[in-house]
Coordinates of C-alpha atoms and ligand atoms in Angstrom, one line a residue:
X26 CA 67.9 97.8 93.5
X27 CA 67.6 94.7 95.3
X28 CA 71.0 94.9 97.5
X29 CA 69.6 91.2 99.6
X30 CA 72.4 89.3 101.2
X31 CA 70.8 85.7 99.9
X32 CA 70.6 82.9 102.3
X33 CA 73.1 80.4 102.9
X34 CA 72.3 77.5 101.3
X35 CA 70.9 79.9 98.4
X36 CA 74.6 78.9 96.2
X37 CA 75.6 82.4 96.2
X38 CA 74.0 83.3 92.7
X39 CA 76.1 86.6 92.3
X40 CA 74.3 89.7 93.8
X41 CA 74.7 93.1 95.0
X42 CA 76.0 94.1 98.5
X43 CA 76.5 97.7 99.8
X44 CA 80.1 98.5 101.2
X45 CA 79.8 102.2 102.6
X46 CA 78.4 104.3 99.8
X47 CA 79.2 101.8 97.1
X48 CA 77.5 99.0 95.3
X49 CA 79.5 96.0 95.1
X50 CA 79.0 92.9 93.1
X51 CA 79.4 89.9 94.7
X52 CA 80.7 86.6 93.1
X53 CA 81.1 83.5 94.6
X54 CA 81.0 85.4 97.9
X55 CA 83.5 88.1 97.3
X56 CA 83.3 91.7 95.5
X57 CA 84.5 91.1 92.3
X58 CA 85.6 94.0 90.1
X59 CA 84.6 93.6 86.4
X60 CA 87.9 94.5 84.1
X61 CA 85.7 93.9 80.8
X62 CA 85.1 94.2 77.1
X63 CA 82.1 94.1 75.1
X64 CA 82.3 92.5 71.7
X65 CA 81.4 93.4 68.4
X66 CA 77.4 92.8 68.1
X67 CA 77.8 89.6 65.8
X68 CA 80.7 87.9 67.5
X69 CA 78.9 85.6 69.6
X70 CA 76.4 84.8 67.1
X71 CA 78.8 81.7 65.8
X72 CA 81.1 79.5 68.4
X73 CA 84.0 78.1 65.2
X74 CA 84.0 82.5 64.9
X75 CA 84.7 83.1 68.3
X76 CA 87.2 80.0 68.5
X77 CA 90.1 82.5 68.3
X78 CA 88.7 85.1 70.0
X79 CA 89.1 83.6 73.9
X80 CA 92.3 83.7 73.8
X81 CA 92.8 86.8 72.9
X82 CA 90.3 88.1 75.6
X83 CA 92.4 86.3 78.0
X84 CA 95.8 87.7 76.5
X85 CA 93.9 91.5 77.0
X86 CA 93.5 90.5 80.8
X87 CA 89.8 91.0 81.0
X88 CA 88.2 88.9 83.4
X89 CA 84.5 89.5 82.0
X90 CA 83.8 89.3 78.6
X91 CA 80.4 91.3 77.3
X92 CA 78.5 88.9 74.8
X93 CA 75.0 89.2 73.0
X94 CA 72.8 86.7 73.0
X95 CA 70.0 86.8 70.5
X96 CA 66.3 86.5 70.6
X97 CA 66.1 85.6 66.7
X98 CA 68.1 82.3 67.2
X99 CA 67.7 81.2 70.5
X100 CA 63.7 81.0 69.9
X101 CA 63.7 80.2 65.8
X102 CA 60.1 78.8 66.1
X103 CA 57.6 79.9 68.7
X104 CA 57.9 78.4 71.9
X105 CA 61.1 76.4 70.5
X106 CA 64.4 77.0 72.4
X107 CA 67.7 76.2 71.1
X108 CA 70.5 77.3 73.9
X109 CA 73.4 75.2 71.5
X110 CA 75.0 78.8 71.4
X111 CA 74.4 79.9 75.0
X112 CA 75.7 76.6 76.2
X113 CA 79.2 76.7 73.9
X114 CA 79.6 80.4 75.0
X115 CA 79.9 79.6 79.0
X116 CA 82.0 76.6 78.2
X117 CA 84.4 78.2 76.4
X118 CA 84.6 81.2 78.7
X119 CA 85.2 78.7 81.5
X120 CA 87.9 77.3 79.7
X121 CA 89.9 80.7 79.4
X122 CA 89.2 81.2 82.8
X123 CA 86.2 84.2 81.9
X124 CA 83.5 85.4 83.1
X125 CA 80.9 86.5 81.1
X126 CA 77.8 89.1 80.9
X127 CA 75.1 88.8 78.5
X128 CA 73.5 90.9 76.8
X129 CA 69.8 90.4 75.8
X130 CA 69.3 91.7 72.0
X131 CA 65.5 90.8 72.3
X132 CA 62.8 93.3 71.9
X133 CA 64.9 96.2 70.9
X134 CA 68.8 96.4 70.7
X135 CA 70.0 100.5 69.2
X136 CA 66.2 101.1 69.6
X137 CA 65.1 98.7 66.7
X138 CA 64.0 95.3 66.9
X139 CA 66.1 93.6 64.2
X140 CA 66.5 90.9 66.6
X141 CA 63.4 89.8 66.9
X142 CA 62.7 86.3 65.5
X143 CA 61.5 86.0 62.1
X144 CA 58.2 84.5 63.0
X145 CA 57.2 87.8 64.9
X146 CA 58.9 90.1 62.7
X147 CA 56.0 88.9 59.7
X148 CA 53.4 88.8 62.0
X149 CA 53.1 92.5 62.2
X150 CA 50.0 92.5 63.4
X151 CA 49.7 90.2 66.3
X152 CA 53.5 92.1 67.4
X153 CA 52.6 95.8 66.4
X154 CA 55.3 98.4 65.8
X155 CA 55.8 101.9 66.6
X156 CA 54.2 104.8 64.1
X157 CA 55.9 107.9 63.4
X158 CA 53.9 111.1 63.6
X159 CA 53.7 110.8 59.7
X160 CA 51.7 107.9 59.9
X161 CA 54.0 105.3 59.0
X162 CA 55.3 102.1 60.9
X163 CA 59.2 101.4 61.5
X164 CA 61.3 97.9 62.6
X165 CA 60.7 99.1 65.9
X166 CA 57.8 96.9 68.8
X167 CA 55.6 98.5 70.1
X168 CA 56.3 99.1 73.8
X169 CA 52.4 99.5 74.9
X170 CA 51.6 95.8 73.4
X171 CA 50.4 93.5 75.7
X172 CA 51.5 90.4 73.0
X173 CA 54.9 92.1 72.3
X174 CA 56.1 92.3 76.2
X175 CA 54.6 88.6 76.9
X176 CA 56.3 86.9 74.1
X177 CA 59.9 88.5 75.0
X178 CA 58.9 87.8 78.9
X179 CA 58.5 84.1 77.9
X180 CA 61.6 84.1 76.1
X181 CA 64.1 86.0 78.5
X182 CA 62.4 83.9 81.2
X183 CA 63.5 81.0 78.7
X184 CA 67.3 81.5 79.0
X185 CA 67.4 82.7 82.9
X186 CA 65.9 79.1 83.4
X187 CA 68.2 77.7 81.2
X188 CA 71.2 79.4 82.9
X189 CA 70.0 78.6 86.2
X190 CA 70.1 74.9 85.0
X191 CA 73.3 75.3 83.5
X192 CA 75.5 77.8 85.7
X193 CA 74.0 78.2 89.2
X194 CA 77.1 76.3 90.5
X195 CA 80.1 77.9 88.7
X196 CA 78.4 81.7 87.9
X197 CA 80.3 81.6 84.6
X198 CA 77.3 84.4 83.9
X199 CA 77.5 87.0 86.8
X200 CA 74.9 89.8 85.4
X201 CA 72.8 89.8 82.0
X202 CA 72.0 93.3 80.0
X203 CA 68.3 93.2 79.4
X204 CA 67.7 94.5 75.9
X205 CA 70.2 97.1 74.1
X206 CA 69.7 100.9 74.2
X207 CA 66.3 100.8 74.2
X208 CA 63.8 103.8 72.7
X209 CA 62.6 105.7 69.5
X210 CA 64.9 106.8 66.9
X211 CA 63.7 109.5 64.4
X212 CA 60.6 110.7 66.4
X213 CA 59.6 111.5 70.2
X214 CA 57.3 109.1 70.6
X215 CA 54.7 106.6 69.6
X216 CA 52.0 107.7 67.5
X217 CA 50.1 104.6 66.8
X218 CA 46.2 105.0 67.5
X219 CA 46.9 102.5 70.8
X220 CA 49.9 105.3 71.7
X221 CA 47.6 108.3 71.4
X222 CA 45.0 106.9 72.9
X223 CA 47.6 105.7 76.3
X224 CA 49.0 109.8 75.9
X225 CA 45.8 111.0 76.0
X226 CA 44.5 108.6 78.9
X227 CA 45.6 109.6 83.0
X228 CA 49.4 109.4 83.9
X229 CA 49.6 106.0 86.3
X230 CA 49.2 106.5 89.9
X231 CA 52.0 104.7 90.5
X232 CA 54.8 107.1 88.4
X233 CA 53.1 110.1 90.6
X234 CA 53.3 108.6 93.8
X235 CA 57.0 108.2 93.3
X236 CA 57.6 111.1 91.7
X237 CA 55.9 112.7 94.6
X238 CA 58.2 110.6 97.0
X239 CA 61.0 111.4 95.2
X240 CA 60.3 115.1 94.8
X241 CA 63.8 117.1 96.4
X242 CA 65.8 114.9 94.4
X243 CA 64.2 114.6 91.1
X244 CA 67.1 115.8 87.3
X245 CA 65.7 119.7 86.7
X246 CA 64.5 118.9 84.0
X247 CA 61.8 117.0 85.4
X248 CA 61.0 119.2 88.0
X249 CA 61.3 122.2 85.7
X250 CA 58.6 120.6 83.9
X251 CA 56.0 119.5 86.4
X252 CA 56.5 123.1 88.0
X253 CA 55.2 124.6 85.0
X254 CA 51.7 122.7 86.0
X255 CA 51.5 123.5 89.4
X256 CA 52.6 120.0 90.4
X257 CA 49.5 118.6 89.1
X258 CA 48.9 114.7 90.3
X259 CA 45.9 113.8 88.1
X260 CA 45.4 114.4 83.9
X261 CA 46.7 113.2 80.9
X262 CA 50.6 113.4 80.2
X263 CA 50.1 116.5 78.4
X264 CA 48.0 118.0 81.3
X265 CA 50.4 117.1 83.9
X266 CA 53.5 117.8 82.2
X267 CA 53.0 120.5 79.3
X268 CA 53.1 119.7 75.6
X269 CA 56.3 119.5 74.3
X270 CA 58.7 116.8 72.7
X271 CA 60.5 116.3 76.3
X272 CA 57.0 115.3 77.5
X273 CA 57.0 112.7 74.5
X274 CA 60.0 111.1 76.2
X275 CA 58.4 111.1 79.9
X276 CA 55.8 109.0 78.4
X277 CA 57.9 106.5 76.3
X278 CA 60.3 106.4 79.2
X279 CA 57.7 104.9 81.7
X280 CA 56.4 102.6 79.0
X281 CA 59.4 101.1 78.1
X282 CA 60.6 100.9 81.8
X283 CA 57.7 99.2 82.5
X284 CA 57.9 96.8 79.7
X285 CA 61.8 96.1 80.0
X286 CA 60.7 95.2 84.0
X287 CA 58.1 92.8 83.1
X288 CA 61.1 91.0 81.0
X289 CA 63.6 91.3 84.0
X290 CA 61.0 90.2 86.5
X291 CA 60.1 87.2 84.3
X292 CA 63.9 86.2 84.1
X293 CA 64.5 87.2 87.3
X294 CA 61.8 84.8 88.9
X295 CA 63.7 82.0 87.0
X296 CA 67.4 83.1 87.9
X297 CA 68.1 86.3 90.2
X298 CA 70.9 87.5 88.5
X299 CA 71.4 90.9 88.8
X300 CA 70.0 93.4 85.8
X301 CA 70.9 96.0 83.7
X302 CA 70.1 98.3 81.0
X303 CA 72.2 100.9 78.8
X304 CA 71.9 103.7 77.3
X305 CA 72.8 105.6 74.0
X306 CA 73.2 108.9 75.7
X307 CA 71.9 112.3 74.6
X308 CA 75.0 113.8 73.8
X309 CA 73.2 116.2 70.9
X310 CA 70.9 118.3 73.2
X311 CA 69.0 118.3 70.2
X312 CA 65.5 116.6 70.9
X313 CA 64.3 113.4 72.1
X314 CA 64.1 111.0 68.9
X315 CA 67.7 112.3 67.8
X316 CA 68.4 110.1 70.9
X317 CA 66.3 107.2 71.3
X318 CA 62.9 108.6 73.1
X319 CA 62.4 107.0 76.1
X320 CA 65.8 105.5 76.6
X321 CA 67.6 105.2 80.4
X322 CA 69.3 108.7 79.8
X323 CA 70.3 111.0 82.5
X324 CA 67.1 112.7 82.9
X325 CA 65.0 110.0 82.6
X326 CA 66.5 108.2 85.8
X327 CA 63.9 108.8 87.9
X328 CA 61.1 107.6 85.1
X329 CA 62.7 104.2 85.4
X330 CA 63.7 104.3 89.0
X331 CA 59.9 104.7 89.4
X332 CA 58.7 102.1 86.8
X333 CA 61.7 99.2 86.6
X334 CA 62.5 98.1 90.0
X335 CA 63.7 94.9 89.2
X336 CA 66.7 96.3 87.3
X337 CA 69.7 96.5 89.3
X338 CA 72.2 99.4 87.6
X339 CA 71.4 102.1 85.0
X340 CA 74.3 102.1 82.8
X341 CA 75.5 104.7 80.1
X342 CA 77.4 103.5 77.0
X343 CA 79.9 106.3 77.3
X344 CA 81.1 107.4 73.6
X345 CA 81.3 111.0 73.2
X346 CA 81.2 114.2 75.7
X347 CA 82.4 114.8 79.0
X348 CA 83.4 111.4 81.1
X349 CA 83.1 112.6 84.1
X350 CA 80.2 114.2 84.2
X351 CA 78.5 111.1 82.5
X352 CA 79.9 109.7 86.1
X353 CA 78.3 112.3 88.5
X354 CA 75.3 111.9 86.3
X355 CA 75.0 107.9 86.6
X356 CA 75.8 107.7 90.8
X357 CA 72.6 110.0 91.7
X358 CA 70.3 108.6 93.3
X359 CA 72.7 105.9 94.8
X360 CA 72.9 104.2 90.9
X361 CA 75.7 102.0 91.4
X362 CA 77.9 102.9 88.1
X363 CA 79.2 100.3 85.6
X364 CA 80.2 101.3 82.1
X365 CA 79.0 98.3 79.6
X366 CA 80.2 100.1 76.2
X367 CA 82.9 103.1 75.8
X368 CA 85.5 103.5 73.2
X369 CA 88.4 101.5 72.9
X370 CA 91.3 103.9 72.1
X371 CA 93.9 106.0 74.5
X372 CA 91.1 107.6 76.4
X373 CA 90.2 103.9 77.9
X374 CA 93.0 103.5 80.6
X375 CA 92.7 106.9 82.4
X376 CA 88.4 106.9 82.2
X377 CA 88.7 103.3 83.5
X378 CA 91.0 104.0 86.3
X379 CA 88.3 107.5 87.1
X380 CA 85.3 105.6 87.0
X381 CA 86.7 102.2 89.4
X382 CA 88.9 104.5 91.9
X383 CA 86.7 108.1 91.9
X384 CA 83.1 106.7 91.2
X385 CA 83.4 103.0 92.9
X386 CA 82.3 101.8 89.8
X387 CA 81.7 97.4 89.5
X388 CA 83.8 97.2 86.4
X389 CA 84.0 98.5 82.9
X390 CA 84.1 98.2 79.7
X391 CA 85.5 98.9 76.3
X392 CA 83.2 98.4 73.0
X393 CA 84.7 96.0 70.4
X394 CA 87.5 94.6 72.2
X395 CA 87.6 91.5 69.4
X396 CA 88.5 94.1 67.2
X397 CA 91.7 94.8 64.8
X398 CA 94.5 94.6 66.7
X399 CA 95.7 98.2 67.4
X400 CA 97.9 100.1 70.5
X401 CA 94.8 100.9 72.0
X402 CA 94.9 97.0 72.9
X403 CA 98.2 97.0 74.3
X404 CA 97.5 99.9 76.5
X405 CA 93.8 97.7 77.8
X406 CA 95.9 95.2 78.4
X407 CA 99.1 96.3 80.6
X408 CA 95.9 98.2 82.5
X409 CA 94.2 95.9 83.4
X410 CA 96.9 93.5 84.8
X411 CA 97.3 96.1 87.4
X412 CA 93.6 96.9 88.2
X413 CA 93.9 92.9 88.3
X414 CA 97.0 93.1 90.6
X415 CA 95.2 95.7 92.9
X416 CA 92.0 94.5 92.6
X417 CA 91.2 93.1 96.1
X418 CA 92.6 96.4 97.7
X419 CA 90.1 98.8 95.1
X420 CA 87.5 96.5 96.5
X421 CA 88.8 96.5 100.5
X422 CA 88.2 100.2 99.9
X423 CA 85.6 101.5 97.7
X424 CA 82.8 103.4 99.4
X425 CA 84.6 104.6 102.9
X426 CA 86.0 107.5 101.2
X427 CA 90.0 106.0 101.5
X428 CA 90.5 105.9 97.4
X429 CA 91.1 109.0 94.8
X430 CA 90.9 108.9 90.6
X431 CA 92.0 111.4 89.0
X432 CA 93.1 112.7 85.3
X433 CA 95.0 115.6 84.7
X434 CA 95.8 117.5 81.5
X435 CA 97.0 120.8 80.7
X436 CA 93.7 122.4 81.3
X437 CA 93.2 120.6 84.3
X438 CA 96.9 120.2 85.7
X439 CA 96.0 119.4 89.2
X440 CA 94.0 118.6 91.7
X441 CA 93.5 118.6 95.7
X442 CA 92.0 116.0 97.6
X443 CA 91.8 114.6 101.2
X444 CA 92.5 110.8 101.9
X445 CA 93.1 110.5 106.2
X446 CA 95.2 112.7 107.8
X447 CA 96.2 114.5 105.4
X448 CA 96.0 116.7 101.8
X449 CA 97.2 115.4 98.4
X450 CA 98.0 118.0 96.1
X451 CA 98.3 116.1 93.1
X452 CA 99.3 117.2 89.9
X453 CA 100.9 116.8 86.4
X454 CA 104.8 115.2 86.8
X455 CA 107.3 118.2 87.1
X456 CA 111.2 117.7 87.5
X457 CA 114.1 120.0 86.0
X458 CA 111.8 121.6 83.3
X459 CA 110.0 119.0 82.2
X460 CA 106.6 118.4 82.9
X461 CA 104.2 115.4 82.0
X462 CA 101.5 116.5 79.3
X463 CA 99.1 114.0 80.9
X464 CA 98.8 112.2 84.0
X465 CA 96.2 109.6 85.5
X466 CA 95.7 107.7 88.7
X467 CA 94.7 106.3 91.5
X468 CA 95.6 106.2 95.2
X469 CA 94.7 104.4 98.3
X470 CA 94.7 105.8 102.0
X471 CA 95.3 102.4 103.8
X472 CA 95.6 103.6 107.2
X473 CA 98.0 106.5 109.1
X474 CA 101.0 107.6 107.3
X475 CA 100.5 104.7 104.4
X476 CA 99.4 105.1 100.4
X477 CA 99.3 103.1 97.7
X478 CA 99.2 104.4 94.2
X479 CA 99.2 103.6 90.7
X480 CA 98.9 105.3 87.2
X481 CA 101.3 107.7 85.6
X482 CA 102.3 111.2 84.8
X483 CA 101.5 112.6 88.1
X484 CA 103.2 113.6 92.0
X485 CA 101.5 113.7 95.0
X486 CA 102.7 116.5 97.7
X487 CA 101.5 115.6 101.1
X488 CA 100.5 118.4 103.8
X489 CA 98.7 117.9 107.0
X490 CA 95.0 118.6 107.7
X491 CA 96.3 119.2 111.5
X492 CA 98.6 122.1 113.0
X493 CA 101.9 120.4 114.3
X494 CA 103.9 118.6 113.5
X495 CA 104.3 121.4 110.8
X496 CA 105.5 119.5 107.8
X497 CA 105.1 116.4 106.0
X498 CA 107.9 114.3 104.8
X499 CA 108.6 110.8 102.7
X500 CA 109.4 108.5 104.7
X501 CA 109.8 105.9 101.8
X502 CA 108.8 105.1 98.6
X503 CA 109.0 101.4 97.0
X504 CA 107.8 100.6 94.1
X505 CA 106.5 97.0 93.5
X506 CA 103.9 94.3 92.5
X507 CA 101.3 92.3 93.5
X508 CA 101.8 88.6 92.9
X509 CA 98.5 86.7 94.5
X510 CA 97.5 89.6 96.5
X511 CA 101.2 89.7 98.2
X512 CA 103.4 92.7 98.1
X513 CA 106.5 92.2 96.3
X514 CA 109.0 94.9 96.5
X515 CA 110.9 96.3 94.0
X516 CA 113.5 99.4 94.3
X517 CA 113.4 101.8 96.7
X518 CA 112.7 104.9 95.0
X519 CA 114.5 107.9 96.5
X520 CA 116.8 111.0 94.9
X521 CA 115.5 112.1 91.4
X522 CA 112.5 109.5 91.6
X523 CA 110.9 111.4 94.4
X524 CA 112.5 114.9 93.6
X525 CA 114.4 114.8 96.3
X526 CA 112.3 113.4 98.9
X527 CA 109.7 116.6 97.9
X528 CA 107.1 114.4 96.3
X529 CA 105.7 111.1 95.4
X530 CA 105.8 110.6 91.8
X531 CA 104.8 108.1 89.1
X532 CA 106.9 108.7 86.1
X533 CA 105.1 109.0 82.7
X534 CA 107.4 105.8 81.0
X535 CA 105.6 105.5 77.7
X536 CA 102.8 102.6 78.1
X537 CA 104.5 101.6 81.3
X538 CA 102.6 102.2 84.8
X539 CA 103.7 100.8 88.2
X540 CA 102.4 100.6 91.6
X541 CA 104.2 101.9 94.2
X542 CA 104.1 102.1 98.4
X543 CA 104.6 105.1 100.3
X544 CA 105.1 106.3 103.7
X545 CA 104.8 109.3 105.2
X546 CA 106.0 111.6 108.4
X547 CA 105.7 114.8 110.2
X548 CA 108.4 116.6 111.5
X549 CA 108.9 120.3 113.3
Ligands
DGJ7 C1 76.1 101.0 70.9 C2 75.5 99.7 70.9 O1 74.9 99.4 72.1 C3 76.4 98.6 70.5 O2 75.7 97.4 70.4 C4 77.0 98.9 69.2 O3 76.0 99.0 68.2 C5 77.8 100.2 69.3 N1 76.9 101.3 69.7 C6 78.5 100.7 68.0 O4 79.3 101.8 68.3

């Protein structure tokens, strides 16, 4: 990850800046949190389509909007640009006041290449595709071809020029998805004659140097795997690794790292944007090829830390499973998280506010925000005008351990953290016999006796981490807003609304959340 303060006099292009053990993305020389939606895969293939669309994005309160740009019509003819669509894109998201990430459907997007310009897709053989183990070809490059990695390197490097031209003063665009869940559906790997004959041939020195560099703090899988070979450093994939499937996806992993870093490096030499890639997770631990082989999954991190150092963040599309744990997975090795695609429904809120406030994360976002209208919207929206409200203090604080996330259910009802001088015990809203089914949040330590906090369904109890003074009361609660990063107060909250000065508590008020001050004291 290339965390480089640029030079003055360099314009700023947006880039990545370490704050404590966060990753922060800078734009236009301060962190800037993305509050963002992707849209549907054909949205931003037709400017009269999207028309109605910005506004809507606006009235949602994203600040970055997710859109595809595609290979197929950007280069129609070899070596002939058209950037018509590119161009209307950033001008209208500058006119709603957006920012925008794009996202590169070039050689592969869902692990085919359906994107692919028409001139390449009929020249099969100069562009070669993958082979199944049966023998027969797919709609899916080849990720060993020399022709296949140059033509989409001269392309991507295309628009990064082209955006540099167009946008290194305003950063309309401040990062750019290279390709779209990239890998092998429907087998584990290549089986073309090239393929086998690369599987058979010597691992690179460069993936067992790192791997050797990188040895205590390889996934177990990996290391599992090399074990079973005694470490070996030299011999085919097979030799090194073991013949299975999982080796399969070692070896697509490194090829299509390598291939999707040629294409960031060639874009990145035009405009240094930061990079990224997604992933369509393995959620069925089925085998790889049930999930595309080769993709950025969890345990393939360290393939394509070794073999794609010119991309930035590792990024899981987050769809099904366990949402935390797809967290914990995406921040090792000091991967800076940001969610590009996760579902849209009642779920968002509570995983956005976890990944931003427990995880540091540079921003999310929901998949198919252009979508039907539905409450799932509403609930986006009224969410991310706080985040937007609160934004500069989640960013004052991310990385020095002074911010909590947490969501709370009846399995999981509460939880106990540490945030300065003291102990949050933090749990599901109680009062009088009713308790909240469900409660999400986040709270801010910002120095001594002081908290912020917002979310709802959920009460803090303060105790002290030192002996005396013994206890730990409220000194005050307020509840309030942000209008242009100053504090607006509303009413004191006090009586029933803090249980009787027992506990700091953010009522569960339908799709209503606030943000709220409070102060502590100890007393004997
Ligand atoms: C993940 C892909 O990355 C998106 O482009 C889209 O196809 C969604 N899946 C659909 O759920």
């Amino acid at each position: 990850m290339n965390t480089t303060e640029p030079m003055p006099g360099s314009n700023y292009t947006p880039y990545l800046r370490k704050q404590g053990s966060a990753t922060q993305l800078i734009v236009d020389d301060k962190p800037f949190l993305i509050l963002g939606g992707e849209l549907h895969n054909s949205s931003s293939s037709q400017l009269e389509y999207m028309q109605p669309i910005w506004e809507r994005m606006a009235a949602l309160n994203l600040n970055t909007v997710l859109a595809a740009v595609f290979w197929e019509l950007m280069e129609p003819e070899e070596g002939v640009f058209n950037f018509d669509l590119v161009d209307g894109l950033i001008q209208e998201a500058r006119n709603h006041n957006l920012r925008l990430i794009f996202l590169w459907f070039g050689s592969w997007k869902n692990g085919t290449s359906s994107y692919i310009p028409l001139w390449m897709k009929q020249d099969y053989s100069r562009f070669p595709r993958v082979k199944l183990s049966n023998g027969q070809s797919i709609e899916v490059l080849s990720n060993l071809s020399e022709a296949n990695q140059q033509a989409d390197c001269k392309a991507f490097a295309a628009l990064m020029h082209h955006l540099r031209e167009v946008d290194s003063n305003e950063h309309t665009v401040i990062m750019v998805q290279v390709e779209n869940e990239v890998g092998v559906l429907g087998d584990s790997r290549n089986h073309s004659d090239e393929a086998n004959q690369t599987f058979n041939s010597p691992v690179p020195q460069k993936l067992i140097e790192q791997l050797q560099q990188h040895r205590h703090e390889l996934s177990a899988e990996i290391l599992q795997r090399w074990a079973k070979t005694g470490f070996k450093t030299s011999g085919s994939w097979e030799e090194i690794f073991g013949s299975s499937p999982e080796t399969d996806e070692l070896f697509m992993a490194w090829h299509y790292a390598r291939y999707v870093d040629s294409v960031a490096a060639a874009g990145k030499a035009e405009y240094e944007l930061p990079m990224f890639v997604n992933a369509w997770l393995d959620y069925s631990r089925l085998k790889p090829g049930g999930w595309p082989s080769g993709g950025p999954v969890p345990r393939m991190l360290d393939i394509w830390l070794a073999g794609a150092s010119h991309i930035d963040l590792f990024c899981p599309d987050i769809y099904f499973g366990d949402f935390q744990q797809w967290c914990q997975q995406y921040t090792r090795r000091n991967n800076p998280l940001f969610i590009p695609e996760t579902l849209l429904n009642e779920t968002s809120p509570r995983n956005i506010f976890y990944a931003i406030g427990q995880y540091d994360a540079i921003g999310t976002s929901p998949f198919a925000v252009d979508g039907p209208e539905n409450p799932a919207h509403i609930s986006l929206s009224k969410n991310y005008a706080l985040l937007k409200q609160i934004a500069p203090l989640i960013l004052e604080h991310q990385g020095k351990g002074e911010m909590t996330a947490f969501i709370l259910d009846e399995e999981h009802p509460s939880v106990t953290r540490e945030l300065g001088e003291y102990e949050l015990e933090i749990s599901l809203d109680q009062i009088f016999g009713y308790k909240a089914e469900r409660g999400y949040g986040l709270v801010i330590s910002t120095g001594g006796n002081t908290f912020i906090g917002t979310g709802y369904g959920f009460r803090v109890i303060f105790r002290p981490k030192t002996a005396s003074p013994t206890h730990v009361g409220i000194a005050n609660v307020d509840e309030g807003e942000y209008r242009d990063e100053q504090w607006i107060p509303g009413r004191r909250l006090n009586g029933d609304e803090t249980a009787g000065g027992l506990a700091w508590r953010f009522l569960e008020a339908g799709l209503s959340i606030g943000i709220s001050h409070c102060t502590v004291y100890r007393y004997e």
